[in-house]
PDB file of C-alpha atoms in Angstrom:
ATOM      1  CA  UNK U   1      95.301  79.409  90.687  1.00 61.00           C
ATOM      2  CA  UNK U   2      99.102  77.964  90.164  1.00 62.00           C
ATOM      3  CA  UNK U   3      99.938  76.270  93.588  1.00 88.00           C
ATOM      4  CA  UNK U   4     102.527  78.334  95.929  1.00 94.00           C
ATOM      5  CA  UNK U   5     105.783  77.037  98.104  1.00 95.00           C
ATOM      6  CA  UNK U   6     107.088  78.690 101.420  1.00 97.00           C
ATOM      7  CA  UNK U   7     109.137  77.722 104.213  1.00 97.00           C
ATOM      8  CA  UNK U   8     106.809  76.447 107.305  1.00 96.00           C
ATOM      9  CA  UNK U   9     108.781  78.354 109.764  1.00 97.00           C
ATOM     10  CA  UNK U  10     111.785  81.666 110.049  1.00 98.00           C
ATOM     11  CA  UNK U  11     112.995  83.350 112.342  1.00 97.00           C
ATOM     12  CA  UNK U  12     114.368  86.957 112.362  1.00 96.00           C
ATOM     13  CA  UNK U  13     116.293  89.816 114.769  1.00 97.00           C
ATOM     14  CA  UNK U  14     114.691  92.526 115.611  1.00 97.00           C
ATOM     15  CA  UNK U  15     116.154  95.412 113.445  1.00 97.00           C
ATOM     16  CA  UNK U  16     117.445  93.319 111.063  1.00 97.00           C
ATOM     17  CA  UNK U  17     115.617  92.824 107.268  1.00 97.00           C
ATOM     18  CA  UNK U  18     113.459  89.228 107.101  1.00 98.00           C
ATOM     19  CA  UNK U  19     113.704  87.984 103.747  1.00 98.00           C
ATOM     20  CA  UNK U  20     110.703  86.031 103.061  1.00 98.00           C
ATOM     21  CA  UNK U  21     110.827  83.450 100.216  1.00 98.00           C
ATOM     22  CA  UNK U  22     108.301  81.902  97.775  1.00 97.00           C
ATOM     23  CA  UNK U  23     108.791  79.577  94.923  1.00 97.00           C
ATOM     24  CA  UNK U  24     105.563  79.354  92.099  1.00 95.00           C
ATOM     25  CA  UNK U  25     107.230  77.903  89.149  1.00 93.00           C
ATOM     26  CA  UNK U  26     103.623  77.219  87.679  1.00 91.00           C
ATOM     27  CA  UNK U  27     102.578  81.171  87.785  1.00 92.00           C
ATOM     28  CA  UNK U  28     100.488  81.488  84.621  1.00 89.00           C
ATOM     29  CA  UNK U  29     100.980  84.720  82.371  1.00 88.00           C
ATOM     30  CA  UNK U  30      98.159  86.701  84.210  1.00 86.00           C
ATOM     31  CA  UNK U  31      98.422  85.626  88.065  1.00 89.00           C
ATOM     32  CA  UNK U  32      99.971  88.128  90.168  1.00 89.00           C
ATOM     33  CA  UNK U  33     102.046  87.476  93.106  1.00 92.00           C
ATOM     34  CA  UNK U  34      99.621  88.603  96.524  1.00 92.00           C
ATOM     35  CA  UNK U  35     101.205  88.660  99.731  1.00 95.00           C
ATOM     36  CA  UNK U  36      99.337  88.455 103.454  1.00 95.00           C
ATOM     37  CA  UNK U  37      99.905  87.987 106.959  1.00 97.00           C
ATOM     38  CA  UNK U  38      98.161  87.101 109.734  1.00 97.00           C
ATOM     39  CA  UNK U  39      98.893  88.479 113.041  1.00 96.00           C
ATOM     40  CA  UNK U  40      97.887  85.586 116.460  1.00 93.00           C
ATOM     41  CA  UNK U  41      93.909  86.053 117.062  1.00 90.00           C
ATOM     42  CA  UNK U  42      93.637  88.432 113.992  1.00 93.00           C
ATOM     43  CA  UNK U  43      92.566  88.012 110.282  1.00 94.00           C
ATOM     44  CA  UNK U  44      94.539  88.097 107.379  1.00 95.00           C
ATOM     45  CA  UNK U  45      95.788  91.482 106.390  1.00 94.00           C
ATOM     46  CA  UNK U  46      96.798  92.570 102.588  1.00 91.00           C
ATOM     47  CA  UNK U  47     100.730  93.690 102.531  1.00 94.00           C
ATOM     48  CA  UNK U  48     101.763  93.627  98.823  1.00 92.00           C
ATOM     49  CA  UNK U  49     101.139  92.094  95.164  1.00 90.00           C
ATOM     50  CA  UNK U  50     102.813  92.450  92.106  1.00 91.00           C
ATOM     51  CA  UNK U  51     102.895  91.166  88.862  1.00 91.00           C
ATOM     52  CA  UNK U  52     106.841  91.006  87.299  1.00 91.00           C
ATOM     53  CA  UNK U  53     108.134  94.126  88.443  1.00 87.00           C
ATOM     54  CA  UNK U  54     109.428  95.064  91.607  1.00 93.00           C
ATOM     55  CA  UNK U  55     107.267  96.597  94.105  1.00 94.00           C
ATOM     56  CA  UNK U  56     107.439  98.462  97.324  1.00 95.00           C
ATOM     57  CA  UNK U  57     105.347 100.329  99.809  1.00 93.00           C
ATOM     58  CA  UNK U  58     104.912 101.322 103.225  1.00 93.00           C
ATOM     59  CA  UNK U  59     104.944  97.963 104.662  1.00 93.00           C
ATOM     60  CA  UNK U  60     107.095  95.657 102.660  1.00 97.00           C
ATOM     61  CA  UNK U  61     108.740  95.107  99.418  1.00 97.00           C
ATOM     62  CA  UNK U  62     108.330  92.561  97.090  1.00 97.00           C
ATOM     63  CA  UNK U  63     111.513  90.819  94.740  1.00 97.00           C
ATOM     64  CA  UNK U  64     109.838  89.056  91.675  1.00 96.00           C
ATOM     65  CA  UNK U  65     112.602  87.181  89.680  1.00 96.00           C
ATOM     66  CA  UNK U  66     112.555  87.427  85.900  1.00 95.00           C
ATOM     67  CA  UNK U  67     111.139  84.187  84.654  1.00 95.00           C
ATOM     68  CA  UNK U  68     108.392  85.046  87.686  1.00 95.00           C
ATOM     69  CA  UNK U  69     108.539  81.300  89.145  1.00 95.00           C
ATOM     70  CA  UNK U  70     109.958  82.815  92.657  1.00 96.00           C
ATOM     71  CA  UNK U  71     109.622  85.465  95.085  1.00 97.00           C
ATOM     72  CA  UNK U  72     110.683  87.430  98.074  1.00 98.00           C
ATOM     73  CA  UNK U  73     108.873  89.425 100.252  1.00 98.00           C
ATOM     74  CA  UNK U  74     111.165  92.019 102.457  1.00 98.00           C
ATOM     75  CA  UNK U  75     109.999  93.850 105.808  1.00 97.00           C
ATOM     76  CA  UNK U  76     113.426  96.070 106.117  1.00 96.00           C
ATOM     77  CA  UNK U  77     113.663  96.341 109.893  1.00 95.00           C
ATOM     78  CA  UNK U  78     111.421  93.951 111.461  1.00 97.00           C
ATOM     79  CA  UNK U  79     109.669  94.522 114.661  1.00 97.00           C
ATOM     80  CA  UNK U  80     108.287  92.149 117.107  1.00 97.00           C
ATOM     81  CA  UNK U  81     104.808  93.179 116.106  1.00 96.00           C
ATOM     82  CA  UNK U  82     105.571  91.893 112.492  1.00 97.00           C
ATOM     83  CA  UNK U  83     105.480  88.212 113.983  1.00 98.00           C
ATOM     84  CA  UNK U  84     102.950  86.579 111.776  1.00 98.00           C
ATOM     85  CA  UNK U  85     102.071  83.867 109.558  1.00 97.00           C
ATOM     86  CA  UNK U  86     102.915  85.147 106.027  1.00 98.00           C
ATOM     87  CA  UNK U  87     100.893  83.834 102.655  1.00 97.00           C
ATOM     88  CA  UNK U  88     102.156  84.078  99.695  1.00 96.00           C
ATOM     89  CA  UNK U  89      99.312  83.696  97.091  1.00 93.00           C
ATOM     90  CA  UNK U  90      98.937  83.722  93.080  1.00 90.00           C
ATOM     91  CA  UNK U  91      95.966  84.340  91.511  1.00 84.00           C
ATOM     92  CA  UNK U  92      94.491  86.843  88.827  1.00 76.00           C
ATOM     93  CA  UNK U  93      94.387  90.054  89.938  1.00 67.00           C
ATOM     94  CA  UNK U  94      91.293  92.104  90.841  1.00 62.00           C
ATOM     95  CA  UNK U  95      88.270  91.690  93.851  1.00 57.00           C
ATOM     96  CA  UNK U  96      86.187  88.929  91.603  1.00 63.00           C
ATOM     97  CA  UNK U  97      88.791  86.336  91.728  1.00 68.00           C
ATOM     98  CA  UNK U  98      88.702  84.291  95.427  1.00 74.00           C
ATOM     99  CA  UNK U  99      91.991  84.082  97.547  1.00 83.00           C
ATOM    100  CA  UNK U 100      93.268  80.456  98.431  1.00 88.00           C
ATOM    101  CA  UNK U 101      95.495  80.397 101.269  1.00 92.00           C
ATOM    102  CA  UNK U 102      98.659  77.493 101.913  1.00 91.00           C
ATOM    103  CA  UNK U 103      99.704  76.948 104.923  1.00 92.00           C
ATOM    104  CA  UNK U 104     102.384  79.598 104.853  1.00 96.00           C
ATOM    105  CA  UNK U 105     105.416  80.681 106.768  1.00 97.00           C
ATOM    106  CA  UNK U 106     105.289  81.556 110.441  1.00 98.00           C
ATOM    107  CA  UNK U 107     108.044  84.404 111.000  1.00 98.00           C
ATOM    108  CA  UNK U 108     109.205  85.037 114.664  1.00 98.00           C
ATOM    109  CA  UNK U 109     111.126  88.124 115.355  1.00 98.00           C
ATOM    110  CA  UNK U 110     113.363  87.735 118.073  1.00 96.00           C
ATOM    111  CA  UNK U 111     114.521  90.545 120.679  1.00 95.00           C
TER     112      UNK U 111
ATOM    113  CA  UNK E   1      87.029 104.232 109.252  1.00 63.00           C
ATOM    114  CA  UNK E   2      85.651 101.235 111.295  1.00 82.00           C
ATOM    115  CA  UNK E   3      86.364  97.668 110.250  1.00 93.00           C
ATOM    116  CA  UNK E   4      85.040  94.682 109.576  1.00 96.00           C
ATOM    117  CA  UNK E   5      83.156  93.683 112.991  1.00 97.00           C
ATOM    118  CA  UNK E   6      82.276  90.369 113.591  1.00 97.00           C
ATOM    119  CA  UNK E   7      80.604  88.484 116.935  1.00 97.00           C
ATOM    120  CA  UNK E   8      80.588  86.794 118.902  1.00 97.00           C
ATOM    121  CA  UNK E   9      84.275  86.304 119.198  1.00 96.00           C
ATOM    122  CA  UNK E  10      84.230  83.037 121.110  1.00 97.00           C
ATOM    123  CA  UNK E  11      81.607  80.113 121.158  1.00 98.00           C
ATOM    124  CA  UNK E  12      81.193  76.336 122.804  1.00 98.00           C
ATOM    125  CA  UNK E  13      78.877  74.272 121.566  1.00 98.00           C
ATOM    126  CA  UNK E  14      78.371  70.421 121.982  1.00 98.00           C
ATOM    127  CA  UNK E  15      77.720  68.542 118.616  1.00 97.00           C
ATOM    128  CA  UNK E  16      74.765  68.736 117.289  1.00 97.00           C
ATOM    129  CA  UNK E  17      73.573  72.143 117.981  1.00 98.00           C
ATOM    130  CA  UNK E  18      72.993  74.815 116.305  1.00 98.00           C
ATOM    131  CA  UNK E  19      75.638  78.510 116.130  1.00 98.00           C
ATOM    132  CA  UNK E  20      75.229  81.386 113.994  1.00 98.00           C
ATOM    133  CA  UNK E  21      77.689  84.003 113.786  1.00 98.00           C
ATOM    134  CA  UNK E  22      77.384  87.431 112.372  1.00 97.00           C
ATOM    135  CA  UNK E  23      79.183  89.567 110.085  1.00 98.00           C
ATOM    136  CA  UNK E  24      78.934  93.506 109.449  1.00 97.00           C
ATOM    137  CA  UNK E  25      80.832  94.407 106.972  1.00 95.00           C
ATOM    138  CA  UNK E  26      82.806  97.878 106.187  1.00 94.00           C
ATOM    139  CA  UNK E  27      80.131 100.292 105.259  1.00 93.00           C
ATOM    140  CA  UNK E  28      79.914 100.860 101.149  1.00 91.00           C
ATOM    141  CA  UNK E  29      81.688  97.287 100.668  1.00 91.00           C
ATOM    142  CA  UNK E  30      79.308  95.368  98.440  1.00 90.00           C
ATOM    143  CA  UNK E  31      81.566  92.385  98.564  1.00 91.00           C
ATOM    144  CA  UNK E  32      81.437  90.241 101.406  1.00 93.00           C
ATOM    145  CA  UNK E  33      82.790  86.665 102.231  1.00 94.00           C
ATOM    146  CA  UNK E  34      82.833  83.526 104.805  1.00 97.00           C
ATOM    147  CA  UNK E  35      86.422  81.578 105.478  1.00 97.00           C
ATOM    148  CA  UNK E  36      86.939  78.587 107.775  1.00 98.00           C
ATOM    149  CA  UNK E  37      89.837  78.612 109.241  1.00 97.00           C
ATOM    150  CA  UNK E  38      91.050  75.122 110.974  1.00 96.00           C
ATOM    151  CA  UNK E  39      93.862  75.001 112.883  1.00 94.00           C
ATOM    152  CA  UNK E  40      97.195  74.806 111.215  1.00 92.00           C
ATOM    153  CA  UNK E  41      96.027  75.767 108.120  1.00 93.00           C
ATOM    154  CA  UNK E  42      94.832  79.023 105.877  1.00 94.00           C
ATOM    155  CA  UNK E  43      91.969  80.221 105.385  1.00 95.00           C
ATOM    156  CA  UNK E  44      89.282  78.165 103.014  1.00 95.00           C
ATOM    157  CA  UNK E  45      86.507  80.386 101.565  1.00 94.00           C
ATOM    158  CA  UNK E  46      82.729  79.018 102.470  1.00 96.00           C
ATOM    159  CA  UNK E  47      80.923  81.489 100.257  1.00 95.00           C
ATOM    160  CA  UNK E  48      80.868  85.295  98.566  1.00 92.00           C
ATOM    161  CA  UNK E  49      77.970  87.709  98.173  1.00 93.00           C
ATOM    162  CA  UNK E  50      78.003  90.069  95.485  1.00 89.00           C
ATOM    163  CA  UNK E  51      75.164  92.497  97.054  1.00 89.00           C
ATOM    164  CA  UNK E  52      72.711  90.218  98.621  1.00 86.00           C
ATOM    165  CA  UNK E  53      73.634  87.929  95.676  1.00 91.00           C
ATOM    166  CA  UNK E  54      75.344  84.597  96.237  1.00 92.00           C
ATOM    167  CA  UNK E  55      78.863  84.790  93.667  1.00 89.00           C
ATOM    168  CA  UNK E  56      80.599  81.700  94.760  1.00 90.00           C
ATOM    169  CA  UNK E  57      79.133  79.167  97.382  1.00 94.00           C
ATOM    170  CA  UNK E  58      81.240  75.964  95.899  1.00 92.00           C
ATOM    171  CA  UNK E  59      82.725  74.773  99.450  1.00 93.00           C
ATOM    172  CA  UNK E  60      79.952  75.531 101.209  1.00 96.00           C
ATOM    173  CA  UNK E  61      78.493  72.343 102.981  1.00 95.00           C
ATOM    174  CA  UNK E  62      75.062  72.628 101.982  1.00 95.00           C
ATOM    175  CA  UNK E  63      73.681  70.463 104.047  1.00 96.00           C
ATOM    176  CA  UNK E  64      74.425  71.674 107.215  1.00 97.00           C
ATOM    177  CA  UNK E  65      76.044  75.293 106.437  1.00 98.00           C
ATOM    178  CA  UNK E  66      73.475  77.899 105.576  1.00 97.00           C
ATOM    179  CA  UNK E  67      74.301  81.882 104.504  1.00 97.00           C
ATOM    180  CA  UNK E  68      72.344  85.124 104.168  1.00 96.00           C
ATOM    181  CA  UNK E  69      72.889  88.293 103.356  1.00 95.00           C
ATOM    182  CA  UNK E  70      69.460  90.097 103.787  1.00 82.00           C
ATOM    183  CA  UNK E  71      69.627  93.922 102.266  1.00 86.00           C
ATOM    184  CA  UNK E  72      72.765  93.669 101.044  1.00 85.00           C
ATOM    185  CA  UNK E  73      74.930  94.415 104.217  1.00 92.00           C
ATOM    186  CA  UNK E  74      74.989  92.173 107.131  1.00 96.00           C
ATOM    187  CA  UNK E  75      75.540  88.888 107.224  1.00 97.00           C
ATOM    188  CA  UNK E  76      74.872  85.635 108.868  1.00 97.00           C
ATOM    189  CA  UNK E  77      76.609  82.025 108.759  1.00 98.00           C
ATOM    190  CA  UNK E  78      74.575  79.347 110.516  1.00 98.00           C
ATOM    191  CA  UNK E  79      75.775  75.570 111.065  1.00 98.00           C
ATOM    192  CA  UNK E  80      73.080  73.615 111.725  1.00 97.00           C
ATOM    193  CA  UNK E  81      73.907  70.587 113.258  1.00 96.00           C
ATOM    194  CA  UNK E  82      77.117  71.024 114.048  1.00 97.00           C
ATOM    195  CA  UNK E  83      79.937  68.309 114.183  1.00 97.00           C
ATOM    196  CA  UNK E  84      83.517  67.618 115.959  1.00 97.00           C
ATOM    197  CA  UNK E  85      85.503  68.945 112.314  1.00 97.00           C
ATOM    198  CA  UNK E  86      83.445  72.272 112.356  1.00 98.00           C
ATOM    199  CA  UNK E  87      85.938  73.409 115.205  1.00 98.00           C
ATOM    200  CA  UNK E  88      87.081  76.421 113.706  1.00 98.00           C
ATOM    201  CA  UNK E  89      87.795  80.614 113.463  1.00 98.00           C
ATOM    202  CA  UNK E  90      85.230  81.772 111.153  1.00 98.00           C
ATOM    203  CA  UNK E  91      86.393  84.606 109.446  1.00 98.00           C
ATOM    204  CA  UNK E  92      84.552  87.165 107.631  1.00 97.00           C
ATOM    205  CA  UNK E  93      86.110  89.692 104.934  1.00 94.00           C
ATOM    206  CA  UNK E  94      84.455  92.420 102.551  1.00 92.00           C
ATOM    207  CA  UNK E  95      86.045  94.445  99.765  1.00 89.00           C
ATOM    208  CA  UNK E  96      84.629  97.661  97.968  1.00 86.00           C
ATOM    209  CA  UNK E  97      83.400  95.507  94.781  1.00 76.00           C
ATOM    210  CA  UNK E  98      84.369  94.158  91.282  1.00 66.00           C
ATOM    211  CA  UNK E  99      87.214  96.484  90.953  1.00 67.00           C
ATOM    212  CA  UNK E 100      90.938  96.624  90.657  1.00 65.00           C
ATOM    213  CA  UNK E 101      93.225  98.284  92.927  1.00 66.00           C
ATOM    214  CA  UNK E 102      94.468  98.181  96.540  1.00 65.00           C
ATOM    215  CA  UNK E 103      90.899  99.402  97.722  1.00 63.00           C
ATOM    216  CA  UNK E 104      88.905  96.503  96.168  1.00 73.00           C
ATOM    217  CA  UNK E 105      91.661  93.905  98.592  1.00 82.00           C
ATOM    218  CA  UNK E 106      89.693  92.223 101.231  1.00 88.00           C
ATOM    219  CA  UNK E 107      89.458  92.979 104.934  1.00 91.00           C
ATOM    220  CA  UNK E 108      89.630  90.458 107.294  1.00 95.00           C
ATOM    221  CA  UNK E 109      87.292  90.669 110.352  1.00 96.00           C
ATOM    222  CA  UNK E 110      89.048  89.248 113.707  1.00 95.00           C
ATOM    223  CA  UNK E 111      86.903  86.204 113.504  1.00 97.00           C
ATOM    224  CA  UNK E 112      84.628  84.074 115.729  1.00 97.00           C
ATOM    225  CA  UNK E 113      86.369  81.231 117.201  1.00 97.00           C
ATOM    226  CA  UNK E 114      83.909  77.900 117.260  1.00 98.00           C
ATOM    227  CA  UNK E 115      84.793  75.268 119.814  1.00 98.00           C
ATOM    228  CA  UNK E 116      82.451  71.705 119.320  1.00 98.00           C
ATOM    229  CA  UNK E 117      82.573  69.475 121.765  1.00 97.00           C
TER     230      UNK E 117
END
């Protein structure tokens, strides 16, 4: 799986959009982008993935560029409950193919 | 629906000794996996059942890091002795199958948080 980039640390206000980034400028033809997060004390939970279009769903939306080497995941109006540590992950897409996690970026929303 | 349950939640140990934690997956999920999760960094996956089937076991420490998933549903992760580095959350995760779509995505348990001393 192509090797992912993200800021160690962010910080938001409450209300305001959080604009997470990503860089993966080895992203083969058939990895999609998968993003996570991972609430204190919790596991990981599944937020997003795409593969070169835009996508966008309850939780978040995700910005895919056009040459797909970069991303950006967007929580609209974050909350302090959305203070998490984010992945950003790319790997072929479906349940047979095993997730490997970076370090990613720890977001604190601030009151 | 219930989620993935996991327990116990917290466990000291000295080195040495033995710890098994235990995993029940969402029911119908015939996926199931191990992470270790150190401090600081993401989560590494140990090993994935397919069924009661062992899929991918590659990081697994074989020689003190045993798994089992007896009928297919439950599962246990034993360390056996343990050392200092096996200080750790030990998170377990299960998805529907082989599949694509949002509801073959793993779901993360809460963990069991290991403490060697």
């Amino acid at each position: 799986d192509a090797k992912t980039t993200q800021p160690t640390s962010m910080d938001c206000a409450e209300g305001r959009a959080a604009n997470l980034p990503c860089n993966h400028s080895t992203i083969s033809g058939n990895e999609y982008v998968y993003w996570y997060r991972q609430i204190h004390s919790q596991g990981p939970q599944y937020i997003i993935h795409g593969l070169k279009n835009n996508e966008t769903n309850e939780m978040a939306s995700l910005i895919i560029t056009e040459d797909r080497k970069s991303s950006t995941l967007i929580l609209p109006h974050a909350t302090l409950r959305d203070t998490a540590v984010y992945y950003c992950i790319v790997r072929v897409g479906g349940s047979n193919y095993k997730l490997t996690f970076g370090k990613g970026t720890l977001l604190t929303v601030n009151p | 629906e219930a989620g993935v349950a996991q327990s116990p939640r917290y466990k000291i140990i000295e080195k040495r000794q033995s710890v098994a934690f235990w995993c029940n997956p969402i029911s119908g999920h015939a996926t199931l996996y191990w992470y270790q999760q150190i401090l600081g960094q993401g989560p590494k996956l140990l090993i994935q059942f397919q069924n009661n089937g062992v899929v991918d076991d590659s990081q697994l420490p074989k020689d003190r890091f045993s798994a089992e998933r007896l009928k297919g549903v439950d599962s246990t992760l034993k360390i056996q002795p343990a050392k200092l580095e096996d200080s750790a959350v030990y998170l377990c995760a299960s998805s529907l199958g082989t599949g694509w779509g949002l509801a073959y995505e793993q779901y993360f348990g809460p963990g069991t948080r290991l403490t060697v001393t």
